PDB file of C-alpha atoms and ligand atoms in Angstrom:
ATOM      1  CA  UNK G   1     -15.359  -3.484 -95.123  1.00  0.00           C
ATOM      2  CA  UNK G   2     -14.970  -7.223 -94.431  1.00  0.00           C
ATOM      3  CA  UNK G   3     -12.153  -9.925 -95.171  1.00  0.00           C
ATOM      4  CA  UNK G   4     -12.503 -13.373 -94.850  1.00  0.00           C
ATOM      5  CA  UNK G   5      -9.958 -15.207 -93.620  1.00  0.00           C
ATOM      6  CA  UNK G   6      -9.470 -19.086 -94.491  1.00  0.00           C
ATOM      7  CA  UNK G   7      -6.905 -21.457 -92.231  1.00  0.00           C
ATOM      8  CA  UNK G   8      -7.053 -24.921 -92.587  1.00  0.00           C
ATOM      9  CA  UNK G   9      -5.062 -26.905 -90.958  1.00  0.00           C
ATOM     10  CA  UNK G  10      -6.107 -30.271 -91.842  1.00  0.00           C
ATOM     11  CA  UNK G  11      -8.566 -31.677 -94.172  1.00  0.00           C
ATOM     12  CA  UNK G  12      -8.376 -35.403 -94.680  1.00  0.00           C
ATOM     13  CA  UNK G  13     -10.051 -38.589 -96.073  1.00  0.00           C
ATOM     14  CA  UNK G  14     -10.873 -42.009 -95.011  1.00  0.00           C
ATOM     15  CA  UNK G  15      -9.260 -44.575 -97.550  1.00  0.00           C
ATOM     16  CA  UNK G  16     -12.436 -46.189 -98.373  1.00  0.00           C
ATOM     17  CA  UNK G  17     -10.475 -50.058 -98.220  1.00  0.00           C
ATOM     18  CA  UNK G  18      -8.104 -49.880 -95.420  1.00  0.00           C
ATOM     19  CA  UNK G  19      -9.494 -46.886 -93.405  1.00  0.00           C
ATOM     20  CA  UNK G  20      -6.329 -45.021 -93.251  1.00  0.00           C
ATOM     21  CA  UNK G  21      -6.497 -41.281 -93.093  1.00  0.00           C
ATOM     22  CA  UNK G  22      -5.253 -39.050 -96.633  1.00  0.00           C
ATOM     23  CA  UNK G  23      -4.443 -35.787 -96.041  1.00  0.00           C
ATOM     24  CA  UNK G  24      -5.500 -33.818 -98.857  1.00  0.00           C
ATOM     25  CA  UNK G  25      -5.411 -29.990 -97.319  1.00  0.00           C
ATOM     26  CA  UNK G  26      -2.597 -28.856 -94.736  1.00  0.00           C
ATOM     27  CA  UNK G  27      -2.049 -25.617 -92.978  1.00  0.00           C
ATOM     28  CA  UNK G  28      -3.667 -23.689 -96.093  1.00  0.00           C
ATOM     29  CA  UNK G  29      -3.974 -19.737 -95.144  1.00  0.00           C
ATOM     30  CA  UNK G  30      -5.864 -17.506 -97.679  1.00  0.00           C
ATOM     31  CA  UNK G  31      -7.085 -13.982 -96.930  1.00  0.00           C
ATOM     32  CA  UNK G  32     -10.046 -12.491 -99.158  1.00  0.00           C
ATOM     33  CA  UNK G  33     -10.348  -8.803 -99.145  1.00  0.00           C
ATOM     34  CA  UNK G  34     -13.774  -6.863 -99.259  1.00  0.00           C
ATOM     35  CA  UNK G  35     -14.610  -7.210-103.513  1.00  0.00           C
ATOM     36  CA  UNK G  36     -11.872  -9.514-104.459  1.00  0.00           C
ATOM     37  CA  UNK G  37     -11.844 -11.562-107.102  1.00  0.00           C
ATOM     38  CA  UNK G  38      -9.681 -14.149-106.621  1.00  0.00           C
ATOM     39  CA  UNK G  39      -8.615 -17.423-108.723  1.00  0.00           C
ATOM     40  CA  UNK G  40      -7.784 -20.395-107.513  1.00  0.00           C
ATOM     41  CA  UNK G  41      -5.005 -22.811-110.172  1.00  0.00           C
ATOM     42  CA  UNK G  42      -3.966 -25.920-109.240  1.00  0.00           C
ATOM     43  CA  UNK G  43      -3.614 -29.428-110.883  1.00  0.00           C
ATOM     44  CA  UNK G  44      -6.534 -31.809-110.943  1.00  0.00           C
ATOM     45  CA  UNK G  45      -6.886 -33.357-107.896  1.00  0.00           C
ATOM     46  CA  UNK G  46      -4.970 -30.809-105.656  1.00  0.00           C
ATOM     47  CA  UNK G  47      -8.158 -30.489-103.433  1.00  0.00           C
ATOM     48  CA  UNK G  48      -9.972 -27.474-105.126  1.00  0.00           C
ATOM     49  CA  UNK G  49     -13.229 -28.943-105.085  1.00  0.00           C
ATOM     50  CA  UNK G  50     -12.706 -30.226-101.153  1.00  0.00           C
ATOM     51  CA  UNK G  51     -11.884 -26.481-100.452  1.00  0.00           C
ATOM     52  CA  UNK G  52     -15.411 -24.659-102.025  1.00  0.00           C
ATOM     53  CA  UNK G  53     -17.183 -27.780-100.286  1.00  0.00           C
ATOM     54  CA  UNK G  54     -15.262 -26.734 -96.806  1.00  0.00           C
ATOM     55  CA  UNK G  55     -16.061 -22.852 -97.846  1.00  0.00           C
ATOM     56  CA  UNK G  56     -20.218 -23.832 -98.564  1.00  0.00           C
ATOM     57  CA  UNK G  57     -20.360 -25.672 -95.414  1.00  0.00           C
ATOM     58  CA  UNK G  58     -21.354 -28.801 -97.122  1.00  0.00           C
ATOM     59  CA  UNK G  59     -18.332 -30.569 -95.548  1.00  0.00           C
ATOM     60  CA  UNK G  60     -17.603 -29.987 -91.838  1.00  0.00           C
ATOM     61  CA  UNK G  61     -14.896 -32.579 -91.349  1.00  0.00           C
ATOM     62  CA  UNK G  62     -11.798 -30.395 -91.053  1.00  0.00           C
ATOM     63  CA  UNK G  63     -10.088 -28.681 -88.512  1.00  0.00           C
ATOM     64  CA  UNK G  64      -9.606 -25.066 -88.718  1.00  0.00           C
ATOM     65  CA  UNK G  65     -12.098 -21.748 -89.257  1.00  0.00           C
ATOM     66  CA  UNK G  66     -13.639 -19.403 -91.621  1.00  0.00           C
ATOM     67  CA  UNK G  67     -14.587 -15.910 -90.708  1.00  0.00           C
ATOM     68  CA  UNK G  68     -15.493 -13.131 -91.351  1.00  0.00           C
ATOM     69  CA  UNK G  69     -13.188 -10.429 -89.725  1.00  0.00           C
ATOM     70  CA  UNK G  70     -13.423  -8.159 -87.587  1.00  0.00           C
ATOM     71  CA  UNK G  71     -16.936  -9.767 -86.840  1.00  0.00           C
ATOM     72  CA  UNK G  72     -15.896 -13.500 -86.788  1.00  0.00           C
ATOM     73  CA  UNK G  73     -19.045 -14.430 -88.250  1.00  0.00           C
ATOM     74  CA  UNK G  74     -19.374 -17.218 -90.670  1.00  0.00           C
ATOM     75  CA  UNK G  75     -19.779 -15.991 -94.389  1.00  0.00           C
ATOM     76  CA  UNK G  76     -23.150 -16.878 -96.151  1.00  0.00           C
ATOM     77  CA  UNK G  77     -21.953 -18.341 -99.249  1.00  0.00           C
ATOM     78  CA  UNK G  78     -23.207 -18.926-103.008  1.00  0.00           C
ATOM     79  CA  UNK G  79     -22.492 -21.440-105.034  1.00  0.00           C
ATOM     80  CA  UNK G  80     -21.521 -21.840-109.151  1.00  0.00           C
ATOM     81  CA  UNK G  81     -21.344 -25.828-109.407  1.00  0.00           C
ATOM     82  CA  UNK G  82     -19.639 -26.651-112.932  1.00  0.00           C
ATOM     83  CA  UNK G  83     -23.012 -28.509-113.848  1.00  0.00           C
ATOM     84  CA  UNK G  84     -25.797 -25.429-113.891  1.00  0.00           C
ATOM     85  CA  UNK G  85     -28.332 -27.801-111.768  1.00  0.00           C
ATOM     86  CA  UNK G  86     -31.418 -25.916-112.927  1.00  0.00           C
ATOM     87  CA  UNK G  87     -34.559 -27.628-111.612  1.00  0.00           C
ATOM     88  CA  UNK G  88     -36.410 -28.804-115.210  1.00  0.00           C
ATOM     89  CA  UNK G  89     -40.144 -28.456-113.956  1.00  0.00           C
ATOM     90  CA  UNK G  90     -39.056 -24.418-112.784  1.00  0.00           C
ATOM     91  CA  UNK G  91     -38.521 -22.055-115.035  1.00  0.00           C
ATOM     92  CA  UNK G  92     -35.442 -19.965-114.872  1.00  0.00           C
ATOM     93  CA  UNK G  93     -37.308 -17.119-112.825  1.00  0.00           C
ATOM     94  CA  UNK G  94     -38.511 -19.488-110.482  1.00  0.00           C
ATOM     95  CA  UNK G  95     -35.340 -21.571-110.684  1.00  0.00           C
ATOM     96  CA  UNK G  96     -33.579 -18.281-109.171  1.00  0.00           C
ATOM     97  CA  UNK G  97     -36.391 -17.927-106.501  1.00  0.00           C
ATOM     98  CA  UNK G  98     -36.153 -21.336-105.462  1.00  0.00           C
ATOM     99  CA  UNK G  99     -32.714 -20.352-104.266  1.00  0.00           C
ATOM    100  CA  UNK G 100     -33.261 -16.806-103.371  1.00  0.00           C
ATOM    101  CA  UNK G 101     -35.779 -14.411-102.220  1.00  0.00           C
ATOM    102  CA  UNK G 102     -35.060 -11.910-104.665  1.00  0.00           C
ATOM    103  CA  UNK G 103     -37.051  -8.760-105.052  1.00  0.00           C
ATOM    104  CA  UNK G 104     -38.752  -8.419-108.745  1.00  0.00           C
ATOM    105  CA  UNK G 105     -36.645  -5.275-109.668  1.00  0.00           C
ATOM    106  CA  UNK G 106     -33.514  -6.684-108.183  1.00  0.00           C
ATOM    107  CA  UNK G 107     -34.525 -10.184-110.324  1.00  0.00           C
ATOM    108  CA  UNK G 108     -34.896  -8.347-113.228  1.00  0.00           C
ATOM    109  CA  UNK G 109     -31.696  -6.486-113.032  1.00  0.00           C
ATOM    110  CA  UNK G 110     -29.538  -9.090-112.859  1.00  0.00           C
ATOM    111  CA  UNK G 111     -31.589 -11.088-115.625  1.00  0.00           C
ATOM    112  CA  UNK G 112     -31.205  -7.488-117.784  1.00  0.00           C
ATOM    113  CA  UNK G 113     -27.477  -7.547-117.214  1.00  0.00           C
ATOM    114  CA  UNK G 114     -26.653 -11.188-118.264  1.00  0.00           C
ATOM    115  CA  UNK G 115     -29.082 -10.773-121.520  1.00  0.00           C
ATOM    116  CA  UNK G 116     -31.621 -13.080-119.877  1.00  0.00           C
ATOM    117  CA  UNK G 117     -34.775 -10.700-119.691  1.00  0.00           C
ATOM    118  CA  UNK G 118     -36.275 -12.423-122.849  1.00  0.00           C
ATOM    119  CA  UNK G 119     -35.959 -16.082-121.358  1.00  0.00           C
ATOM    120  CA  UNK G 120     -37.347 -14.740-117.787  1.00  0.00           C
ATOM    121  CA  UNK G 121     -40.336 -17.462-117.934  1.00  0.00           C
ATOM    122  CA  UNK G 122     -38.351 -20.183-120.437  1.00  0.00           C
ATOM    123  CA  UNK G 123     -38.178 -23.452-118.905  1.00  0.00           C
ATOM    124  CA  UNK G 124     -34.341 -25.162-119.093  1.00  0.00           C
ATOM    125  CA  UNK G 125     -34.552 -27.539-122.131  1.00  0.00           C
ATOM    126  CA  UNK G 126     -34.792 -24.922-124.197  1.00  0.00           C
ATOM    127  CA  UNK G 127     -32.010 -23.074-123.037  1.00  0.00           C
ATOM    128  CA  UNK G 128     -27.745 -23.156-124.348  1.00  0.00           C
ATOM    129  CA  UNK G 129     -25.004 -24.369-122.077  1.00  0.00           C
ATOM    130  CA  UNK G 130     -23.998 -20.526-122.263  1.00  0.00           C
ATOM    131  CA  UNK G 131     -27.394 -19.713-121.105  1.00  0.00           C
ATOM    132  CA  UNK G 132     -27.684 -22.154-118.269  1.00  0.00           C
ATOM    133  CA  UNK G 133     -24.440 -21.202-116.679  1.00  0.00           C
ATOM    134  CA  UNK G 134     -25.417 -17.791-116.907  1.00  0.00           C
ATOM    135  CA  UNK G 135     -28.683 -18.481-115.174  1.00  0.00           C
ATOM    136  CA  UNK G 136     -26.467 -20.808-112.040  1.00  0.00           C
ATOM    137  CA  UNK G 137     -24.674 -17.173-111.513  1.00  0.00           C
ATOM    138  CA  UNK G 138     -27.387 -14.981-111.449  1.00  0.00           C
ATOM    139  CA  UNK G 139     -28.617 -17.321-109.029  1.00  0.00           C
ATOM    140  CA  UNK G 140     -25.763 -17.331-106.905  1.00  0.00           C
ATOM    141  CA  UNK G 141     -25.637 -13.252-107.860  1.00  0.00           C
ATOM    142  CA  UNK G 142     -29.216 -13.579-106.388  1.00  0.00           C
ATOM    143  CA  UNK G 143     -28.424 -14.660-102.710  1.00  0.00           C
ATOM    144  CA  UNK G 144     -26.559 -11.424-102.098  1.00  0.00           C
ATOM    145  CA  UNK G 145     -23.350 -13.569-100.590  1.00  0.00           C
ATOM    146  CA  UNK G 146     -20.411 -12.921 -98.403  1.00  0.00           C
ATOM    147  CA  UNK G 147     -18.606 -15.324-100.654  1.00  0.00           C
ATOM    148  CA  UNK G 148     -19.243 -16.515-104.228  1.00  0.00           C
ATOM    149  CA  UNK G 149     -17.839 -19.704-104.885  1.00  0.00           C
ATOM    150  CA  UNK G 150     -17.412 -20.757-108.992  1.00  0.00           C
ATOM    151  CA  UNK G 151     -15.974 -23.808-109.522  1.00  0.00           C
ATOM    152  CA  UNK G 152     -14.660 -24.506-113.174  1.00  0.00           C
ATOM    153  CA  UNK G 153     -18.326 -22.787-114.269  1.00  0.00           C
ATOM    154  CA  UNK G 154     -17.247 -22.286-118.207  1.00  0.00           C
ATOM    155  CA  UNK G 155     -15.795 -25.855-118.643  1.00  0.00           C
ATOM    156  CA  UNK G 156     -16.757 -27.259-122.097  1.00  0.00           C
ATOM    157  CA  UNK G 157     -18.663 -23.865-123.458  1.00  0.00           C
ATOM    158  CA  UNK G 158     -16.985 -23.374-126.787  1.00  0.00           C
ATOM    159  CA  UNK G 159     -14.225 -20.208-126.635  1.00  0.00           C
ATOM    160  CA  UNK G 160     -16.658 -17.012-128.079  1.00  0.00           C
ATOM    161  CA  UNK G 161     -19.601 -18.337-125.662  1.00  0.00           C
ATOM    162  CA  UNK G 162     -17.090 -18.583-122.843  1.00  0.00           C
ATOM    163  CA  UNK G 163     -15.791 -15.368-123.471  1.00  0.00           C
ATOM    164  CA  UNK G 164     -19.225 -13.665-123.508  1.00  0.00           C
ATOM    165  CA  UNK G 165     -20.287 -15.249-120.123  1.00  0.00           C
ATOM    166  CA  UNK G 166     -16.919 -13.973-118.482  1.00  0.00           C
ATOM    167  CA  UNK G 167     -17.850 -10.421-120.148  1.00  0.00           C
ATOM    168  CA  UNK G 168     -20.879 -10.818-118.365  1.00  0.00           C
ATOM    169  CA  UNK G 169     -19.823 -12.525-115.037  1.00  0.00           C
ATOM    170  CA  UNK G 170     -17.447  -9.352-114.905  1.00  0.00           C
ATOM    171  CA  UNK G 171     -20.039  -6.827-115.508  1.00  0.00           C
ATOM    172  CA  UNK G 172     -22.314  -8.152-112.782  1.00  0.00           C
ATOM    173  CA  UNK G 173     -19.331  -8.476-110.162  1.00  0.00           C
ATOM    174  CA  UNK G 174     -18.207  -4.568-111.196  1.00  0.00           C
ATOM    175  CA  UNK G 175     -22.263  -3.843-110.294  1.00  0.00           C
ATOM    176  CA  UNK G 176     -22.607  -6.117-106.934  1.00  0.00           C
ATOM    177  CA  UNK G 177     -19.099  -6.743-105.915  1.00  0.00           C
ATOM    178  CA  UNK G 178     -18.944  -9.644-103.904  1.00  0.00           C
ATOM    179  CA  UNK G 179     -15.906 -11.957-102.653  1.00  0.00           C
ATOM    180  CA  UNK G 180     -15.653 -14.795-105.536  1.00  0.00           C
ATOM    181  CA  UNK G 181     -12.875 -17.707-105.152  1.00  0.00           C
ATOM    182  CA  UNK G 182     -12.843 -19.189-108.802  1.00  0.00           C
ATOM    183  CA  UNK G 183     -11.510 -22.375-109.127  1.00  0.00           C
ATOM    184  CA  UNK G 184      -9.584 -22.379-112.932  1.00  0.00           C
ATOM    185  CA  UNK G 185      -7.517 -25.176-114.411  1.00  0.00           C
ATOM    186  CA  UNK G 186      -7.158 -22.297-117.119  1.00  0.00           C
ATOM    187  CA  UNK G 187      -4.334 -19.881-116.578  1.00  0.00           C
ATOM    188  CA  UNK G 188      -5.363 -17.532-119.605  1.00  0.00           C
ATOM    189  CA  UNK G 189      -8.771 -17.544-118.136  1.00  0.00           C
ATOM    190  CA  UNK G 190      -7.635 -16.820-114.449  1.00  0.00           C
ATOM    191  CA  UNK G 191      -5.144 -13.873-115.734  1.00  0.00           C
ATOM    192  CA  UNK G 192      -8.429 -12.462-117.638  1.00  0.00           C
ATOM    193  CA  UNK G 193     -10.836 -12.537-114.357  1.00  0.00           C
ATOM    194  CA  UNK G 194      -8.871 -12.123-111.776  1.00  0.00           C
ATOM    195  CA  UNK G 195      -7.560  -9.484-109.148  1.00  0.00           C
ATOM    196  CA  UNK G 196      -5.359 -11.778-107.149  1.00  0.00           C
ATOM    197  CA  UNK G 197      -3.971 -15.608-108.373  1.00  0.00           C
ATOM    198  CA  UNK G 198      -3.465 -17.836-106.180  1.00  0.00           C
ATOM    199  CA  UNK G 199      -1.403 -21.189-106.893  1.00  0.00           C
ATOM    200  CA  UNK G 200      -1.724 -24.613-105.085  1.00  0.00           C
ATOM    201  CA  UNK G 201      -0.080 -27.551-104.889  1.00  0.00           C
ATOM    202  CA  UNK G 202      -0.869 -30.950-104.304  1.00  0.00           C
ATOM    203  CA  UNK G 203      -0.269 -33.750-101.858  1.00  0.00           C
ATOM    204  CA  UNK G 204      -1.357 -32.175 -99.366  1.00  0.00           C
ATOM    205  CA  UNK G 205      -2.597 -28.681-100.794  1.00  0.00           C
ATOM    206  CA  UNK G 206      -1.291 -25.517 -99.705  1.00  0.00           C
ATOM    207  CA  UNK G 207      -1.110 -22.283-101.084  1.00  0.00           C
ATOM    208  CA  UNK G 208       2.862 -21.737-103.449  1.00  0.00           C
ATOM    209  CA  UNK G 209       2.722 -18.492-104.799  1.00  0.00           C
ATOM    210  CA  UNK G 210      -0.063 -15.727-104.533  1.00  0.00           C
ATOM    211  CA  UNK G 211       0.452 -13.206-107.141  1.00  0.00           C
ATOM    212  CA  UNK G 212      -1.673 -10.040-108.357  1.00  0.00           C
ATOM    213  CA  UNK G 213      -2.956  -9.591-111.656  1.00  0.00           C
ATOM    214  CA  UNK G 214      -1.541  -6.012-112.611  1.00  0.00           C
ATOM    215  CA  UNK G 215      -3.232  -5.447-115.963  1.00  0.00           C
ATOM    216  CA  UNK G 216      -6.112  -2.986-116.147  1.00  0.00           C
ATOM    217  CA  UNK G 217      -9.321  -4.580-116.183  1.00  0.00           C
ATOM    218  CA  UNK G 218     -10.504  -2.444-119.748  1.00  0.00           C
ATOM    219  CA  UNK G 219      -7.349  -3.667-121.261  1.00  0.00           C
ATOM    220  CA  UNK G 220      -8.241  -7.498-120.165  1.00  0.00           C
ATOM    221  CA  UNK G 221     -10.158  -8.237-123.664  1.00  0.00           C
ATOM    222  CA  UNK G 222      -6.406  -7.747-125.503  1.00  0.00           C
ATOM    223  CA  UNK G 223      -5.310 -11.335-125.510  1.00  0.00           C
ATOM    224  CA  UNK G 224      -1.451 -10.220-126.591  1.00  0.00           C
ATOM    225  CA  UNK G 225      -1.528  -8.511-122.976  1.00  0.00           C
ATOM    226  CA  UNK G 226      -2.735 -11.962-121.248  1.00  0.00           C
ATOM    227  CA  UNK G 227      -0.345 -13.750-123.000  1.00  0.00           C
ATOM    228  CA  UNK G 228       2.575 -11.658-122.140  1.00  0.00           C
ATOM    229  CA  UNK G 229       1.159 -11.543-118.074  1.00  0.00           C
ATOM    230  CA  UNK G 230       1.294 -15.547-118.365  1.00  0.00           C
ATOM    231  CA  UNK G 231       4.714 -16.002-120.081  1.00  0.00           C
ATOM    232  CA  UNK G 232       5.857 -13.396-117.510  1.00  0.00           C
ATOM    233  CA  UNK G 233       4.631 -15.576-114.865  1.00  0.00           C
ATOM    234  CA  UNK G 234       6.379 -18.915-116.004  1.00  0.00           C
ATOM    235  CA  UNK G 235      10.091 -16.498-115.831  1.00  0.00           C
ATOM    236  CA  UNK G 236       8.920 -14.728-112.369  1.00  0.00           C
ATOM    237  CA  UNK G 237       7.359 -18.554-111.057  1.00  0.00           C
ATOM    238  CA  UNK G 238       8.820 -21.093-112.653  1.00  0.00           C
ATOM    239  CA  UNK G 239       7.608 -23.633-109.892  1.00  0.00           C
ATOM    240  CA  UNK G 240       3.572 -22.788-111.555  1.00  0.00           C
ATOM    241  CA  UNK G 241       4.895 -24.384-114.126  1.00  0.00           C
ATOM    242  CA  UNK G 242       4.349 -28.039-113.411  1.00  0.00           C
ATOM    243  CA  UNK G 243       0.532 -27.341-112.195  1.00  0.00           C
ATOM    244  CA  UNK G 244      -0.261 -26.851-115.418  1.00  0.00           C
TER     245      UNK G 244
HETATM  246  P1  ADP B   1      -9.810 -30.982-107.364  1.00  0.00           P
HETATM  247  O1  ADP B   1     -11.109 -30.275-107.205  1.00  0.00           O
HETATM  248  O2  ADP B   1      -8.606 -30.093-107.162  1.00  0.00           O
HETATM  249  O3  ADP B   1      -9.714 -31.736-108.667  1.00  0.00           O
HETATM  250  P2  ADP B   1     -10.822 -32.726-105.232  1.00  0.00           P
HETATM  251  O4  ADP B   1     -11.075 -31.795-104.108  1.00  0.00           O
HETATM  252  O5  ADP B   1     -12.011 -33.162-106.035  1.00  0.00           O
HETATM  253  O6  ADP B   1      -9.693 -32.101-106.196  1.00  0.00           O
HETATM  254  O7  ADP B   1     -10.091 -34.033-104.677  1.00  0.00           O
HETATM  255  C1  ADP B   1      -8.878 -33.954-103.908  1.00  0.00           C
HETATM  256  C2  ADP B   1      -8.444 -35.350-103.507  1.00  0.00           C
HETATM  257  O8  ADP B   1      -9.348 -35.860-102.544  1.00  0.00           O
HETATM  258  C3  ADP B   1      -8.409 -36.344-104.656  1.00  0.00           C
HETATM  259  O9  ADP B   1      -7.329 -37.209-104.453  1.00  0.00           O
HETATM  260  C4  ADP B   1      -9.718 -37.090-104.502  1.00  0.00           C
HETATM  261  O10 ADP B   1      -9.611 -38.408-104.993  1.00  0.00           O
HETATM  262  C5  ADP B   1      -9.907 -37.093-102.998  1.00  0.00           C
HETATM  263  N1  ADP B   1     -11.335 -37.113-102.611  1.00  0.00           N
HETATM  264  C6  ADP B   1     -12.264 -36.198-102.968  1.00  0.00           C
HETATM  265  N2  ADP B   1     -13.466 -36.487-102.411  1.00  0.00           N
HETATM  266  C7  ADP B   1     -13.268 -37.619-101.674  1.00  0.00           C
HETATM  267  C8  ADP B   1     -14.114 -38.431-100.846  1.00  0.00           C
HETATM  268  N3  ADP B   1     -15.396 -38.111-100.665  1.00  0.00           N
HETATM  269  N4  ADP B   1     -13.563 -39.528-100.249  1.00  0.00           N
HETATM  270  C9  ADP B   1     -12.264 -39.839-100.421  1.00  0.00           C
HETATM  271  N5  ADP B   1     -11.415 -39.112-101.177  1.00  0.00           N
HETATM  272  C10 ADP B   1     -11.889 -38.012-101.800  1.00  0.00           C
END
């Protein structure tokens, strides 16, 4: 059993005219538990993106830590861009391998699960948006992470594709439960996946209200109960409100 804790203190930016500093993340403290599915909502801009970059290690100009506890290690991470970046020239099997050393069986379990066993040896042109974003996951899936990072992954799929890939996405996190941080501009969407919300604001970012997502996860596919979780939250939050 693991938790990874996040503190930021400060994450800023070099104004790229007059040089001055822009603080985009201050004193932001989140805690993952072991198997948590978490989503992150905040308005465009807030510093979501800046976070999973922080998170990856692909940015190392903050100040702060993340670890894993009680080894204070730092997590190995995978990553869900909102573009699938599938290598053309590599088909999706070897797209997958490219980023992970996947065993066959363990390949073609997670290909089974997110209905891609047919289009094991397809190259990417010939595959949907859905399918694409479902490969990026089972690649990320593939890695075996401390941490999955998803970052807007179902923007611009049309509502029944999005709402198979989430089916899916769910059914491989229930079968290889990982940490995930989601980042959602979708509230509906974030009630549906998630364990734990958590909302941020902007200017700098830090975290406003963290609140847990109480409805059964076989009852999720009932949109009347998502709807009355989100109105709920608008009387019990009103300050979410204006990040939407
Ligand atoms: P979000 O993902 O929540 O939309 P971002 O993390 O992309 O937000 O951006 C947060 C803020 O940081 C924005 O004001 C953005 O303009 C700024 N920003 C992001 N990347 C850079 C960068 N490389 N240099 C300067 N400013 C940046």
């Amino acid at each position: 059993m693991s938790q990874l804790v996040i503190q930021i203190d400060d994450k800023s930016y070099l104004n790229a005219t007059n040089k001055t500093p822009k603080q985009v993340i201050k004193n932001l403290q989140i805690t993952l538990n072991n198997n948590e599915f978490v989503c992150l909502v905040g308005p465009s801009g807030c510093g979501k993106t800046t976070l999973l970059n922080i998170l990856a290690n692909l940015d190392t100009q903050f100040s702060g830590s993340i670890e894993l506890q009680p080894k204070h290690i730092p997590p190995k991470v995978g990553y869900v861009f909102q573009n699938p970046r599938l290598l053309p020239w590599r088909t999706v099997r070897e797209n997958i391998q490219l980023a992970a050393d996947a065993r066959p069986e363990t390949l073609d379990f997670l290909l089974e699960i997110m209905g891609l066993a047919a289009e094991k040896e397809s190259y990417p042109e010939h595959l949907s948006l859905g399918m694409s974003r479902r490969v990026s996951i089972i690649r990320a899936f593939a890695t075996d992470p401390d941490l999955l990072l998803m970052d807007e992954p179902f923007v611009s799929l049309d509502p029944p594709t999005s709402r198979l890939v989430r089916q899916l996405l769910i059914d491989l996190w229930t079968k290889r439960a990982h940490k995930v941080l989601f980042v959602t501009h979708d509230l509906r969407e974030a009630i549906t996946l998630a364990d734990r919300l958590i909302f941020l604001s902007t200017n700098p970012m830090s975290v406003i209200s963290e609140v847990a997502v109480t409805i059964p996860r076989n009852e999720r596919s009932q949109e009347m109960k998502i709807e009355q979780f989100r109105q709920q939250l608008f009387i019990d939050y009103p300050q979410i409100a204006e990040l939407l």
